[in-house]
Short mmCIF file of N, CA and C and ligand atoms in Angstrom, two decimals:
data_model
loop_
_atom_site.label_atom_id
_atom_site.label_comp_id
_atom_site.label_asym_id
_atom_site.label_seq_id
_atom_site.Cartn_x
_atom_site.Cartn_y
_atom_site.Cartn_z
N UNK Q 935 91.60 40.02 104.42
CA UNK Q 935 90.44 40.33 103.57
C UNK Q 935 89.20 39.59 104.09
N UNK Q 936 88.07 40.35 104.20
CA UNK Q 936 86.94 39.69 104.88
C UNK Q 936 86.17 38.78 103.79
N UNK Q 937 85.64 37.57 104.41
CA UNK Q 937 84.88 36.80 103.37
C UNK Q 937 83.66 37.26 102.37
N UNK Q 938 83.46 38.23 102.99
CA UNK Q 938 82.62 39.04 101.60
C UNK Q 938 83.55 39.27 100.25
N UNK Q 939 84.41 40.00 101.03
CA UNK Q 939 85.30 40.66 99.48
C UNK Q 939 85.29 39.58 98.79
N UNK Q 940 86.25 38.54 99.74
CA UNK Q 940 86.79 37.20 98.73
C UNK Q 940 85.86 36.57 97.76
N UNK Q 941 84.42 36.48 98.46
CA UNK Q 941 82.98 35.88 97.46
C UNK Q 941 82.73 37.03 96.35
N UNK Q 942 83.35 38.43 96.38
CA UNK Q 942 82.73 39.29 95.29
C UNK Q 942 81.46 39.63 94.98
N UNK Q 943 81.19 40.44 94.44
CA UNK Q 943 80.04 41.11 93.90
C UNK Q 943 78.90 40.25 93.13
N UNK Q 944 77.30 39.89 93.19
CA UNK Q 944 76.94 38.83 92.61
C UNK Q 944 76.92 38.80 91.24
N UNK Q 945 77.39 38.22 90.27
CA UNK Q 945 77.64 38.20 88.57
C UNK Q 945 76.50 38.31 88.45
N UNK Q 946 76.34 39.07 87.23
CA UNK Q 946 75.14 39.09 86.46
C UNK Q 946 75.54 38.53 84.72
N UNK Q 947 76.78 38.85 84.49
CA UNK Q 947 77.46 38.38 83.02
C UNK Q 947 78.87 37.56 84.04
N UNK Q 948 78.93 35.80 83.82
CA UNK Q 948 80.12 35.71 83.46
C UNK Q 948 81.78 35.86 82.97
N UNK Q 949 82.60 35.98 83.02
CA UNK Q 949 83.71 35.89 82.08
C UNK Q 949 84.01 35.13 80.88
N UNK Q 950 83.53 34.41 81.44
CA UNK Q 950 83.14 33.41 79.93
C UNK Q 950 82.02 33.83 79.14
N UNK Q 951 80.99 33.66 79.93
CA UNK Q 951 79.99 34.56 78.85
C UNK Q 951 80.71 36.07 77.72
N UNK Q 952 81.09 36.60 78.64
CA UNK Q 952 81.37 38.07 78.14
C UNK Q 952 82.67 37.56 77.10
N UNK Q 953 83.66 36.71 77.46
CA UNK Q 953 84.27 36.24 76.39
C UNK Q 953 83.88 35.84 74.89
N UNK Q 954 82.69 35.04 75.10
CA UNK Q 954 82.30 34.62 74.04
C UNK Q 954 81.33 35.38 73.37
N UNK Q 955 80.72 36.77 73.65
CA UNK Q 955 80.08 37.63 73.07
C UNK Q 955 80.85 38.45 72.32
N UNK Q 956 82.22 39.08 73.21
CA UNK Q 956 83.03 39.71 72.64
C UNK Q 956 83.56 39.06 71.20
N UNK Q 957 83.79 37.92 71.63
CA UNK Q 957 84.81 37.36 69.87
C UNK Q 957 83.34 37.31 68.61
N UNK Q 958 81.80 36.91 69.12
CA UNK Q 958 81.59 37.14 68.03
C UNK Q 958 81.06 38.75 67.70
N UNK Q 959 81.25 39.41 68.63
CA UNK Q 959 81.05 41.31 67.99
C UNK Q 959 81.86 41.13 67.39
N UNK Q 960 83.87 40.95 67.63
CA UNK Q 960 84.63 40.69 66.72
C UNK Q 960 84.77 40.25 65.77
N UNK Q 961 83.92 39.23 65.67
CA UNK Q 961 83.89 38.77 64.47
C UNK Q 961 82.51 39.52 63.42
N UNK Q 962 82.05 39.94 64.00
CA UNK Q 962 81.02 40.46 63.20
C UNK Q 962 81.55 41.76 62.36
N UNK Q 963 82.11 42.74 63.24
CA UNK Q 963 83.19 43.95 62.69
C UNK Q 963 83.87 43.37 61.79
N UNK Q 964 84.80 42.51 62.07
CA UNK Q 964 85.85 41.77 60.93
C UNK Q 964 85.00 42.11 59.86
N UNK Q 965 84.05 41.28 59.93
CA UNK Q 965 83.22 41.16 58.12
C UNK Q 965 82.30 42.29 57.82
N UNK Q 966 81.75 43.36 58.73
CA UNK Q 966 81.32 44.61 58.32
C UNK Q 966 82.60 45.28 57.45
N UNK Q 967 83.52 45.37 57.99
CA UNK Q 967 84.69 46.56 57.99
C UNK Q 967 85.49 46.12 57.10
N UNK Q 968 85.61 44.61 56.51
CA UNK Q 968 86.81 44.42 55.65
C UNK Q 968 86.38 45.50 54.38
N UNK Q 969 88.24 45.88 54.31
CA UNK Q 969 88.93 46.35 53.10
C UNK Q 969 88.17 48.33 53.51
N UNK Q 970 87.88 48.62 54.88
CA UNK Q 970 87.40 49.58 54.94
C UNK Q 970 88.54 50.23 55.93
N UNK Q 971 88.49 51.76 55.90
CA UNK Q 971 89.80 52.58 57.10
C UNK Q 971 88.80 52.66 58.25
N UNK Q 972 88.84 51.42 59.30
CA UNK Q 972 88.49 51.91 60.37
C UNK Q 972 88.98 52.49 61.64
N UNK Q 973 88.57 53.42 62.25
CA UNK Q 973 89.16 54.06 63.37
C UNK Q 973 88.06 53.78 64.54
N UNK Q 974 88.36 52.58 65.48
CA UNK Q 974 87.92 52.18 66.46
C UNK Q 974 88.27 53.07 67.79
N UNK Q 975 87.17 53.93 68.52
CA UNK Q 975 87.18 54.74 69.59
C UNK Q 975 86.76 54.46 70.97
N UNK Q 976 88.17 54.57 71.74
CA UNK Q 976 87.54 53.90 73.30
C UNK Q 976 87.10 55.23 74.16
N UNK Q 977 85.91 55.07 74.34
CA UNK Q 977 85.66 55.81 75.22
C UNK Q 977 86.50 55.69 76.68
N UNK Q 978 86.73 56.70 77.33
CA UNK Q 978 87.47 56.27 78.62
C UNK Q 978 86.50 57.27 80.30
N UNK Q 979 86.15 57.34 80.76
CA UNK Q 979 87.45 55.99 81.15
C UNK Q 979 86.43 54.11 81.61
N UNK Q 980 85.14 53.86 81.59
CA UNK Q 980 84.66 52.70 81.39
C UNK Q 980 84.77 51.45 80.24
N UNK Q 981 85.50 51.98 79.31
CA UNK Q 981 85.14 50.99 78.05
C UNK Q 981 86.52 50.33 77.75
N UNK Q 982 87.38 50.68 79.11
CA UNK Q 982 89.17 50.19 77.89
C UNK Q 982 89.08 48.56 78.65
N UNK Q 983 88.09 48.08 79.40
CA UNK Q 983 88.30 47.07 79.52
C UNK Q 983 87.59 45.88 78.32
N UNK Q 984 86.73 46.23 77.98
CA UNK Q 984 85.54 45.90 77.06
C UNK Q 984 86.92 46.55 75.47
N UNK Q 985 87.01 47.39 75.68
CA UNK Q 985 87.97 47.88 74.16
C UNK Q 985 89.09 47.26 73.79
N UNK Q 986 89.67 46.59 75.03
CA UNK Q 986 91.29 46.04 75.11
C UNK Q 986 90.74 44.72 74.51
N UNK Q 987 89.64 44.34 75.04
CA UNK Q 987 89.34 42.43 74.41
C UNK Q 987 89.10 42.91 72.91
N UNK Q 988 87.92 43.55 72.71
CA UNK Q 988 86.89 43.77 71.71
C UNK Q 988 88.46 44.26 70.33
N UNK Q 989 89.03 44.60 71.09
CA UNK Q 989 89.84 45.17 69.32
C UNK Q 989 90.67 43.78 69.03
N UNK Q 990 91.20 43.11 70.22
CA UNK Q 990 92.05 41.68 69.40
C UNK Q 990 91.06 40.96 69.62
N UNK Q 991 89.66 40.85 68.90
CA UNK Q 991 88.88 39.87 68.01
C UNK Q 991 88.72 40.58 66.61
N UNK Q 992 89.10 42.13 66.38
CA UNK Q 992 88.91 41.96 65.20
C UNK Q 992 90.12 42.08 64.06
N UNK Q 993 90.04 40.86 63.31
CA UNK Q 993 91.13 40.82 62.49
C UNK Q 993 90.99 42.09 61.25
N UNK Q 994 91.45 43.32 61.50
CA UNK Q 994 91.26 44.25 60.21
C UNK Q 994 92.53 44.85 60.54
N UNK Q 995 93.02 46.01 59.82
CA UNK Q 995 94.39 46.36 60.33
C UNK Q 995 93.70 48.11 61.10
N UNK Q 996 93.01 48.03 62.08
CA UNK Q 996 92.39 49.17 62.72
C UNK Q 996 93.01 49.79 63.03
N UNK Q 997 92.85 50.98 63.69
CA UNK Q 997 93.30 52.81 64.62
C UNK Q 997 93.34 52.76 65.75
N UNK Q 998 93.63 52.35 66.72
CA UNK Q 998 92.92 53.15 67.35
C UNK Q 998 92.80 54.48 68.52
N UNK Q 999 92.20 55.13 68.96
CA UNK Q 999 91.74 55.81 69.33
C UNK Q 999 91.19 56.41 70.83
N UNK Q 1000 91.26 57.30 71.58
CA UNK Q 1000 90.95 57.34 72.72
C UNK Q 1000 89.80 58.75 73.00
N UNK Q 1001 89.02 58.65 73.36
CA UNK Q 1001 88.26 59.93 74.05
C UNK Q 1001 87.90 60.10 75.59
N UNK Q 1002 87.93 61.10 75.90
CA UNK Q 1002 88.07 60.81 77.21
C UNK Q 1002 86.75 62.21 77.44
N UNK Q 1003 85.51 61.75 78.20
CA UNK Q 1003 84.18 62.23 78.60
C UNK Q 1003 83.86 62.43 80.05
N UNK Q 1004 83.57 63.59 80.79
CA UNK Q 1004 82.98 63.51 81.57
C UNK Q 1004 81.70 64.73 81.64
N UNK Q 1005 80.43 64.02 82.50
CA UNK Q 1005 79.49 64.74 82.21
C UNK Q 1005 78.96 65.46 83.01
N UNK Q 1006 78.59 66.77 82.70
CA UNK Q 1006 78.53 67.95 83.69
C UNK Q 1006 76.81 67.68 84.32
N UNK Q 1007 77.05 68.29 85.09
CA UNK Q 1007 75.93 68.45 85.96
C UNK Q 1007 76.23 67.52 87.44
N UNK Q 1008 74.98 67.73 88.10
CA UNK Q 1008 75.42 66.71 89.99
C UNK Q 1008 74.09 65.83 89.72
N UNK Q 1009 74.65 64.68 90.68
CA UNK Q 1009 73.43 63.77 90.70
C UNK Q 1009 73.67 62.63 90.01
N UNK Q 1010 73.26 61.61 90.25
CA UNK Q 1010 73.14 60.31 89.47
C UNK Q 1010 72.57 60.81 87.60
N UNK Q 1011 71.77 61.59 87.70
CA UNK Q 1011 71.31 61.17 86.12
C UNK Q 1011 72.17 62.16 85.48
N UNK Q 1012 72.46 61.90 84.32
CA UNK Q 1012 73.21 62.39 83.10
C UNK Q 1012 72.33 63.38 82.73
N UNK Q 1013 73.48 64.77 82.56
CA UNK Q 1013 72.47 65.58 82.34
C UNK Q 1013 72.55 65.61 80.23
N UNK Q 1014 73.43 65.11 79.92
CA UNK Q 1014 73.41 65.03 78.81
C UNK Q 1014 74.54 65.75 77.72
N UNK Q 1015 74.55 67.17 78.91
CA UNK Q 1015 75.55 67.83 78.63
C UNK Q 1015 77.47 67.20 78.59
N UNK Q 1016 78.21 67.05 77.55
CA UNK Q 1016 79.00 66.38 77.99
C UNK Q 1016 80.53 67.40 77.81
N UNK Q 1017 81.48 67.18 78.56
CA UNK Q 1017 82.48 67.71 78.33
C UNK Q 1017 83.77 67.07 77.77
N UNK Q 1018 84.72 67.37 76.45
CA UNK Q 1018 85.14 66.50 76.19
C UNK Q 1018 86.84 66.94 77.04
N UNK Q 1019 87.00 65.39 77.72
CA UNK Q 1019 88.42 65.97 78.32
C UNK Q 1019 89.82 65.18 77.58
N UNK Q 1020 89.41 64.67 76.77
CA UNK Q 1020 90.57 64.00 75.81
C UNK Q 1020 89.95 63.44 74.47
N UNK Q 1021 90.66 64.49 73.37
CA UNK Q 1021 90.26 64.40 72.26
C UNK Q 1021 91.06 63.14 71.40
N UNK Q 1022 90.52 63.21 70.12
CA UNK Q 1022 91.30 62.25 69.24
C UNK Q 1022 92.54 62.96 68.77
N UNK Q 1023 93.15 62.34 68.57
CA UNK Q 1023 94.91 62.68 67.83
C UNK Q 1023 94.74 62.65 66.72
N UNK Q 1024 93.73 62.07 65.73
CA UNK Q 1024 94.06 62.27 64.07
C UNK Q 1024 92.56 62.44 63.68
N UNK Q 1025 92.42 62.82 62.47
CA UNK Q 1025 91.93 63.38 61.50
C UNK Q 1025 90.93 62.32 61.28
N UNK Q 1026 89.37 62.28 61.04
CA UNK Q 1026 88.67 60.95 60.84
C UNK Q 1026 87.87 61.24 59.28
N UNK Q 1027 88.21 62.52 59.04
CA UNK Q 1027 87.33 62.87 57.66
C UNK Q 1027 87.65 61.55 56.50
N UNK Q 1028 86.80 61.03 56.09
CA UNK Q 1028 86.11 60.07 55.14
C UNK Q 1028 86.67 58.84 55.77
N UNK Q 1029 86.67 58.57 57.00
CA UNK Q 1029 86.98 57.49 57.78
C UNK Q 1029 86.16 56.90 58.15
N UNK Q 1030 86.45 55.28 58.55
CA UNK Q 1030 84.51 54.89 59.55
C UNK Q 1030 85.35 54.84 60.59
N UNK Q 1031 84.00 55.40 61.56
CA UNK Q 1031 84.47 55.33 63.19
C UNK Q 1031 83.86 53.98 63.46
N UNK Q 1032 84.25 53.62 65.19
CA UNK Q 1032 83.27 52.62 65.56
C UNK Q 1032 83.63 53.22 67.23
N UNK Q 1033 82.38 54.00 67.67
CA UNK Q 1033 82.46 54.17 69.02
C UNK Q 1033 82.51 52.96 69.93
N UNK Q 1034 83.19 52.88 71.16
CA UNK Q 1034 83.13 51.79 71.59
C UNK Q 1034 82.67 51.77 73.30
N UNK Q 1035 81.54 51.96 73.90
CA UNK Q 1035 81.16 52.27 75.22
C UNK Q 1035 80.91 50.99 75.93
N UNK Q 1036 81.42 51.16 77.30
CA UNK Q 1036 80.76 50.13 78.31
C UNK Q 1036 79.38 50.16 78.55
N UNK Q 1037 78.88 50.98 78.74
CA UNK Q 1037 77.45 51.06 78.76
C UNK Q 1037 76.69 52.46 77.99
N UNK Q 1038 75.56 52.05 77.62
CA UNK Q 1038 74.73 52.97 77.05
C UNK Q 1038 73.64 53.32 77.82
N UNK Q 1039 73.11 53.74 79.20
CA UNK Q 1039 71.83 54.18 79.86
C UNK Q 1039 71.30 54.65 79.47
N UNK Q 1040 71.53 56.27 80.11
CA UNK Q 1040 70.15 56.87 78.97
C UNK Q 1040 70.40 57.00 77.56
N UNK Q 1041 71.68 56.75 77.38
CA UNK Q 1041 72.01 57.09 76.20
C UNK Q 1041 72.46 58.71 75.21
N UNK Q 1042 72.41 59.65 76.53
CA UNK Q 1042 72.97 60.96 75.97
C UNK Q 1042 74.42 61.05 75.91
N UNK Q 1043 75.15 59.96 76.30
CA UNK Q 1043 76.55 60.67 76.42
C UNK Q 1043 76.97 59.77 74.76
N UNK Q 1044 76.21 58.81 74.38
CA UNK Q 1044 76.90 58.12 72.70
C UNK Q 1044 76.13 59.35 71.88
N UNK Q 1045 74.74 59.78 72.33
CA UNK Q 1045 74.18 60.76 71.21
C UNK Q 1045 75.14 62.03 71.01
N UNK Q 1046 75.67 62.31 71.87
CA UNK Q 1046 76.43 63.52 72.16
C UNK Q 1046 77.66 63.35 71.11
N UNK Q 1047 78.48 62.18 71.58
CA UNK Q 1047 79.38 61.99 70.89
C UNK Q 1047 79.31 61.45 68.87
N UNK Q 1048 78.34 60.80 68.71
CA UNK Q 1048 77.64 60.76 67.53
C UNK Q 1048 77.70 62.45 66.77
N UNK Q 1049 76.80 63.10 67.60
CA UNK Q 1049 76.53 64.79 67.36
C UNK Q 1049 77.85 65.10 66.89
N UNK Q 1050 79.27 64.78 67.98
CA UNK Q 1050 80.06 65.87 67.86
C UNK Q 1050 80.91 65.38 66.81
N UNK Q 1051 81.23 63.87 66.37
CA UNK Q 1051 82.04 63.39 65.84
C UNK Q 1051 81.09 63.35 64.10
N UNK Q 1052 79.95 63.22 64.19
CA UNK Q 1052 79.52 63.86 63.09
C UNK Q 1052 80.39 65.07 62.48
N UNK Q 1053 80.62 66.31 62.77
CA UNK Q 1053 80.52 67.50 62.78
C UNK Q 1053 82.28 67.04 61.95
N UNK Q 1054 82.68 65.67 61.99
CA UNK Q 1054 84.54 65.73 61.40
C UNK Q 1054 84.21 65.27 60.26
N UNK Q 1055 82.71 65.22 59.61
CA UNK Q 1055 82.87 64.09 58.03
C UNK Q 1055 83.87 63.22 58.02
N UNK Q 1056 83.44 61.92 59.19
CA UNK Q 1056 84.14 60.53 58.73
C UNK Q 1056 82.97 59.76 57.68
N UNK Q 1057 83.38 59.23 56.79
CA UNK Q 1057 82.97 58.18 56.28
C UNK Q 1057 80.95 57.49 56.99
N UNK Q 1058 81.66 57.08 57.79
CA UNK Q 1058 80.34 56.49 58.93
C UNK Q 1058 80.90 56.41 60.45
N UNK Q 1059 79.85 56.45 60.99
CA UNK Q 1059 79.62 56.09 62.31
C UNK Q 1059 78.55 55.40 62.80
N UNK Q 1060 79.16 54.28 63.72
CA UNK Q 1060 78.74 53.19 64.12
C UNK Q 1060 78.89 53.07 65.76
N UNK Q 1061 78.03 52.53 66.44
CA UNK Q 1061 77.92 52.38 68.09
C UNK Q 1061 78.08 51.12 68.36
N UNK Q 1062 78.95 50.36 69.02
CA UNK Q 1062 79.63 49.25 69.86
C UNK Q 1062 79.68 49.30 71.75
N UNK Q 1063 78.21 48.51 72.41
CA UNK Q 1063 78.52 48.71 73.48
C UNK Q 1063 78.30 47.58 74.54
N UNK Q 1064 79.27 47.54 75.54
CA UNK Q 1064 79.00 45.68 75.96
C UNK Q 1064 77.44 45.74 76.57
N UNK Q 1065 76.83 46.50 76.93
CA UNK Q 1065 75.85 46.86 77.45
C UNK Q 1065 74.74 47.76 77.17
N UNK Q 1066 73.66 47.55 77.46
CA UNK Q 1066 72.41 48.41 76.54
C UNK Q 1066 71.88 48.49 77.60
N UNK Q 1067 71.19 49.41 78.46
CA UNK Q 1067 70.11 49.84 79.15
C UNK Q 1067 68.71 49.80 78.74
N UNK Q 1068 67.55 49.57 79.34
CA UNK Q 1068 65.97 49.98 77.84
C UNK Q 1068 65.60 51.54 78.02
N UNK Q 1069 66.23 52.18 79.01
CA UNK Q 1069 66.17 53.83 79.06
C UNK Q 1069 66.74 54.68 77.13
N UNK Q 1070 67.91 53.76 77.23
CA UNK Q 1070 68.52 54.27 75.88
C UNK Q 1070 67.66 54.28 74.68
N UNK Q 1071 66.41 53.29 74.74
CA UNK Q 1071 65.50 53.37 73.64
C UNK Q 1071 64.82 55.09 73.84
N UNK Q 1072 64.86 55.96 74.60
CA UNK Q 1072 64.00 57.03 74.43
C UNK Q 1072 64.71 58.19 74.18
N UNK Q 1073 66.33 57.96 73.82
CA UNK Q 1073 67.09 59.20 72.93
C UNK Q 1073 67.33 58.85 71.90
N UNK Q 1074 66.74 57.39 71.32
CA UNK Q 1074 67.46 57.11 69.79
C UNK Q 1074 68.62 56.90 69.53
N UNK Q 1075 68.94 56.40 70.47
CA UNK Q 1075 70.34 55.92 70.36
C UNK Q 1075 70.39 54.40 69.66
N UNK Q 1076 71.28 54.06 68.45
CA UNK Q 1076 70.94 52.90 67.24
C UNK Q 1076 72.35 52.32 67.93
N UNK Q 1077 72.49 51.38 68.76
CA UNK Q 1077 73.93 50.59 68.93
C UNK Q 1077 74.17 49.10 68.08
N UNK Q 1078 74.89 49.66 67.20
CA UNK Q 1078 74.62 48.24 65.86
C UNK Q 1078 75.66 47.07 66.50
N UNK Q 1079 76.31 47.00 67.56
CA UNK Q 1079 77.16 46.11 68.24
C UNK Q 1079 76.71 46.01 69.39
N UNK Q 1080 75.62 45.41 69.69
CA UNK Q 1080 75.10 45.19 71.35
C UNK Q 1080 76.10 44.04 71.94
N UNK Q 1081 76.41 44.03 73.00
CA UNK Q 1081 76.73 42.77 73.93
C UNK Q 1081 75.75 41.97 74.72
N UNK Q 1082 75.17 43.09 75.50
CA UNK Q 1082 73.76 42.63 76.31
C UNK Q 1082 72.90 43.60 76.71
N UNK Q 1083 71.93 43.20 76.70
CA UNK Q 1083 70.72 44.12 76.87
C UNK Q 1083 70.55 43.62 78.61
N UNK Q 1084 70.75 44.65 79.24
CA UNK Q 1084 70.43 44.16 80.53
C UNK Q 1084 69.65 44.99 80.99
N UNK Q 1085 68.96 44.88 82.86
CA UNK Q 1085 67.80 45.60 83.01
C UNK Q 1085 68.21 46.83 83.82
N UNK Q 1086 67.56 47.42 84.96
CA UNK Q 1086 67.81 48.63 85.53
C UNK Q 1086 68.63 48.31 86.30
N UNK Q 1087 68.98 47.11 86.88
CA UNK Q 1087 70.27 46.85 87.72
C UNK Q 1087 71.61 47.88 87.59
N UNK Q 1088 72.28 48.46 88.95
CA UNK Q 1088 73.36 49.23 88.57
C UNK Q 1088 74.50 48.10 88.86
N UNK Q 1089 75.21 48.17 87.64
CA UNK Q 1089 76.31 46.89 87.20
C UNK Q 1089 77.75 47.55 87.41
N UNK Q 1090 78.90 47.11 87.79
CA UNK Q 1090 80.15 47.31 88.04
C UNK Q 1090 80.95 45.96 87.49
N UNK Q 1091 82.10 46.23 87.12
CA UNK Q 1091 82.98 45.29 86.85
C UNK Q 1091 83.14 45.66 85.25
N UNK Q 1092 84.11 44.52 84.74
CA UNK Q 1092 84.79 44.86 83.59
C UNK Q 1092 84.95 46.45 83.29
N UNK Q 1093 85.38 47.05 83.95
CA UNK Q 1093 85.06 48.59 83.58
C UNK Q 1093 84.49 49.60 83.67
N UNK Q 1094 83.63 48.95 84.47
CA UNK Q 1094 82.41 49.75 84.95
C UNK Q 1094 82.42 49.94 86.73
N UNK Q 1095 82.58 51.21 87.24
CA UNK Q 1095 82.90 51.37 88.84
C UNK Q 1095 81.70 52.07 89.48
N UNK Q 1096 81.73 51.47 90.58
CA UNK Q 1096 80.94 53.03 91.46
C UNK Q 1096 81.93 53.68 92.49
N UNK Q 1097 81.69 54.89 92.46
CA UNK Q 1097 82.25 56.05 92.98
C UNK Q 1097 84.19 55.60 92.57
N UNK Q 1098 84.67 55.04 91.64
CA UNK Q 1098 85.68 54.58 90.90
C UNK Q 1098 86.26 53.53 91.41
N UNK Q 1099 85.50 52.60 92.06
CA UNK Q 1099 85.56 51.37 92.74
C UNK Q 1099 85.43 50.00 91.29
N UNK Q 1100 86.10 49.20 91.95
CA UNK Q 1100 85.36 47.48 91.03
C UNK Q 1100 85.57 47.19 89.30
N UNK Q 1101 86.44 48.54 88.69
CA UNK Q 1101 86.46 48.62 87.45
C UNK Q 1101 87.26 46.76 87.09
N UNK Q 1102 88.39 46.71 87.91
CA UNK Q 1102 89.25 45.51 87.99
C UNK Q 1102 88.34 44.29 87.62
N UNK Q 1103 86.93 44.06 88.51
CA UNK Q 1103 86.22 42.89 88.32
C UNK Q 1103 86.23 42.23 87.05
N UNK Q 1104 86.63 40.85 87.19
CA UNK Q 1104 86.73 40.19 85.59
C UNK Q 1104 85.47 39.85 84.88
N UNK Q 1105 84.56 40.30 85.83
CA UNK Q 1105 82.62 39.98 85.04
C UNK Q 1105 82.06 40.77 85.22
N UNK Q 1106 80.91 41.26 84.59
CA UNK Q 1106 80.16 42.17 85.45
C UNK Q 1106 78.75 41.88 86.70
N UNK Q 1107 79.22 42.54 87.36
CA UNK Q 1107 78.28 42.00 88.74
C UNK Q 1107 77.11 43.46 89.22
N UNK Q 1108 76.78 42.80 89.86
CA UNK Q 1108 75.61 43.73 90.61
C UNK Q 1108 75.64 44.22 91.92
N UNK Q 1109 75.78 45.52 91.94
CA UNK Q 1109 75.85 47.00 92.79
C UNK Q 1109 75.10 46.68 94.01
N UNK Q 1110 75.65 45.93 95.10
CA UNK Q 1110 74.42 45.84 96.19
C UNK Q 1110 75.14 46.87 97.33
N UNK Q 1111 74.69 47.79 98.37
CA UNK Q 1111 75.52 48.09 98.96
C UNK Q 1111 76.62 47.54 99.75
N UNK Q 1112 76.12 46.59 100.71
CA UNK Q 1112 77.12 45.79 100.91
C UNK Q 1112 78.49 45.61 100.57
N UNK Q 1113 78.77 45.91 98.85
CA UNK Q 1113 79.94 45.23 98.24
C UNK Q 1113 80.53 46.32 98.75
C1 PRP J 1065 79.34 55.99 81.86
C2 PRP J 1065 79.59 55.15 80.61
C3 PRP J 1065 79.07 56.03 79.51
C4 PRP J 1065 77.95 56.80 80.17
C5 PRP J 1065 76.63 56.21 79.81
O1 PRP J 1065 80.39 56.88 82.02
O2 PRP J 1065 80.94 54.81 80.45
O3 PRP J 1065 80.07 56.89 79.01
O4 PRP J 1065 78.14 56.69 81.59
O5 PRP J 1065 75.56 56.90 80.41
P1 PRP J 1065 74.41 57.59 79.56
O6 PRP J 1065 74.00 56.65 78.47
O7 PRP J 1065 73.32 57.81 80.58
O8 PRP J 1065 74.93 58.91 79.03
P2 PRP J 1065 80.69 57.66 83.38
O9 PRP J 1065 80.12 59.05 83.29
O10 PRP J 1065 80.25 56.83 84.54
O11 PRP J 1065 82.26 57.81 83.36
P3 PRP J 1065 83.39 56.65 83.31
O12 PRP J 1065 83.26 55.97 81.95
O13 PRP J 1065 84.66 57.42 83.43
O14 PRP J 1065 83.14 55.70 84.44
#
């Protein structure tokens, strides 16, 4: 293995950091959600690393849930349009959801899913994402569980890949070509 690999990708979030954000989102859900039916939703395939921590911090007796998204069109930007390739298994009518994304950019693929999961009359719906883009401020996208607001940097790790590379990384780091 060449000494690049071994040095890794440059962090932009810690493991520790991202540890200790995660337990208090967890803990914050705990005390939104007590005594409520929540059905916690991992988006896939970026968020089961961020979803696998994020659900054992919260002490409630939760669901959960899998969706599986990919978005049509070519090119780096999201065209918005999304296709769903793995649905939910149960029923969410008068349920609260809590979407759960690795990242939010522009923010059409949580509006989308908001849109569609609207359309099952759960209870509420709520947005959980380790990551916030400032693009996402111009679809209205409301993420009431931020992790971090970070900048235009393209980020990999915890879950997050390019071309399905680096998901493994235990922090999230920054996309230089090189890596
Ligand atoms: C990423 C991420 C979100 C979406 C966010 O998924 O996991 O689902 O993009 O982008 P947006 O806010 O601009 O819509 P991606 O399409 O890379 O698929 P993946 O989760 O399988 O990696």
């Amino acid at each position: 293995m060449s000494r690049k690999l071994e040095a890794g990708p440059k962090a932009l979030l810690s493991e520790v950091k991202i540890r200790q954000r995660v337990r208090e989102l967890g803990a914050q859900i705990t005390q939104d959600y007590k005594g409520k039916d929540l059905v916690v939703v991992c988006v896939l395939k970026g968020s089961f690393i961020f979803f696998a921590d994020l659900i054992r911090c919260i002490d409630l007796p939760i669901s959960c849930e899998f969706m599986g998204v990919s978005s049509y069109g070519s090119g780096t930007v999201s065209s918005g349009e999304v296709k769903i390739t793995l649905d939910l298994t149960e029923p969410v009518q008068g349920r609260h959801i809590l979407i759960v994304e690795d990242i939010v950019d522009s923010g059409l693929t949580m509006k989308y899913l908001v849109n569609n999961l609207t359309t099952r009359k759960p209870a509420s719906i709520r947005c959980a994402s380790l990551l916030v883009k400032p693009e996402s401020v111009e679809n209205e996208v409301d993420v009431e569980y931020t992790g971090f607001q970070i900048g235009k940097e393209f980020v990999i790790g915890y879950g997050l890949d390019y071309a399905g590379r680096f998901r493994q990384l235990p922090y999230v780091g920054i996309f230089e070509q090189e890596n």
